[in-house]
């Protein structure tokens, strides 16, 4: 999905994630720790900003089935979102090569993990509270 003039999102390099998902929250911390240029910012789908972003992209905020990233004016979802983010991190540019795996296969694996993420990894009662450094990069 490309963010066009009619549905332009004003911010770039924003990662939308499920803030009560333990796996998703660890993903955010993983990215933040490696994003030495502090390029990416984060928003939980449960926040007011995250809910608006999710709705703009057709993601159900009450039952999100994907993370998303807006990068370079384009919104990426599922495996494309993960690979886009990874390939922007220092030392992780090699992740681009994973795009040779057919998208339907990548997204099937992504969806399998996404559907079972609470059962496998757990769920917080409320959005995880980041430390002060990460909190400065969170959009609420």
Coordinates of C-alpha atoms in Angstrom, one line a residue, residues 8-114:
X8 CA -0.9 10.8 3.2
X9 CA 0.4 10.1 6.6
X10 CA 2.4 13.0 8.0
X11 CA 5.1 11.0 9.7
X12 CA 7.8 8.7 8.3
X13 CA 9.8 5.9 9.8
X14 CA 7.0 5.1 12.3
X15 CA 6.5 1.5 13.4
X16 CA 3.0 0.5 14.5
X17 CA 3.0 -2.5 16.9
X18 CA 0.7 -4.3 19.4
X19 CA 1.7 -2.8 22.7
X20 CA 0.3 -5.7 24.8
X21 CA 2.0 -8.4 22.8
X22 CA 5.2 -9.5 24.6
X23 CA 6.8 -10.6 21.3
X24 CA 5.9 -7.3 19.6
X25 CA 7.3 -5.3 22.5
X26 CA 10.5 -7.2 22.4
X27 CA 10.7 -6.5 18.6
X28 CA 10.5 -2.8 19.4
X29 CA 13.3 -3.0 22.0
X30 CA 15.4 -5.1 19.5
X31 CA 15.0 -2.4 16.9
X32 CA 15.6 0.5 19.3
X33 CA 18.8 -1.1 20.6
X34 CA 20.2 -1.4 17.0
X35 CA 18.8 1.8 15.5
X36 CA 21.9 3.9 16.4
X37 CA 20.7 6.8 14.2
X38 CA 17.4 6.8 16.1
X39 CA 15.6 6.8 12.8
X40 CA 12.5 4.8 13.8
X41 CA 9.8 5.9 16.2
X42 CA 7.2 3.7 17.6
X43 CA 3.5 3.7 18.3
X44 CA 1.3 1.1 20.0
X45 CA -1.9 0.3 18.2
X46 CA -3.6 0.9 21.6
X47 CA -2.5 4.6 21.7
X48 CA -4.7 7.3 20.2
X49 CA -2.1 8.0 17.5
X50 CA -1.6 4.2 16.9
X51 CA -5.3 3.6 16.6
X52 CA -5.6 6.4 14.0
X53 CA -2.7 5.0 12.0
X54 CA -4.1 1.5 12.2
X55 CA -7.5 2.6 11.0
X56 CA -5.9 4.6 8.2
X57 CA -4.3 1.4 6.9
X58 CA -7.3 -0.9 7.4
X59 CA -5.9 -2.6 10.5
X60 CA -8.4 -3.4 13.2
X61 CA -7.0 -1.8 16.4
X62 CA -9.0 -4.2 18.6
X63 CA -7.5 -7.2 16.8
X64 CA -4.3 -6.3 14.9
X65 CA -3.0 -9.0 12.7
X66 CA 0.1 -7.2 11.5
X67 CA 2.6 -4.6 12.5
X68 CA 3.2 -1.9 10.0
X69 CA 5.9 0.6 9.1
X70 CA 5.7 3.9 7.2
X71 CA 9.0 4.2 5.4
X72 CA 9.8 6.5 2.5
X73 CA 6.2 7.4 2.1
X74 CA 5.1 3.8 1.7
X75 CA 3.2 1.7 4.3
X76 CA 4.6 -1.9 4.6
X77 CA 2.8 -4.7 6.4
X78 CA 3.6 -8.2 7.7
X79 CA 6.9 -9.7 6.4
X80 CA 7.5 -6.7 4.2
X81 CA 7.3 -4.4 7.3
X82 CA 9.8 -6.6 9.3
X83 CA 12.3 -6.8 6.4
X84 CA 12.0 -3.1 5.6
X85 CA 12.9 -2.2 9.2
X86 CA 15.6 -4.8 9.5
X87 CA 17.3 -3.8 6.3
X88 CA 17.5 -0.2 7.6
X89 CA 19.5 -1.2 10.7
X90 CA 23.3 -1.1 10.7
X91 CA 24.7 -4.6 10.1
X92 CA 21.3 -5.9 9.1
X93 CA 21.2 -4.9 5.4
X94 CA 21.6 -8.5 4.5
X95 CA 18.0 -9.0 5.5
X96 CA 17.0 -7.6 2.1
X97 CA 18.0 -11.0 0.6
X98 CA 15.1 -12.6 2.4
X99 CA 12.8 -10.9 -0.1
X100 CA 13.7 -13.6 -2.6
X101 CA 11.5 -15.9 -0.5
X102 CA 8.0 -15.5 -2.2
X103 CA 5.8 -13.0 -0.4
X104 CA 2.9 -15.5 0.1
X105 CA 5.2 -17.9 1.9
X106 CA 6.8 -15.1 4.0
X107 CA 3.4 -13.7 4.9
X108 CA 2.0 -17.2 5.7
X109 CA 4.8 -17.7 8.3
X110 CA 4.3 -14.2 9.6
X111 CA 0.5 -14.8 9.9
X112 CA 1.0 -18.1 11.7
X113 CA 3.2 -16.4 14.4
X114 CA 0.9 -13.4 14.6

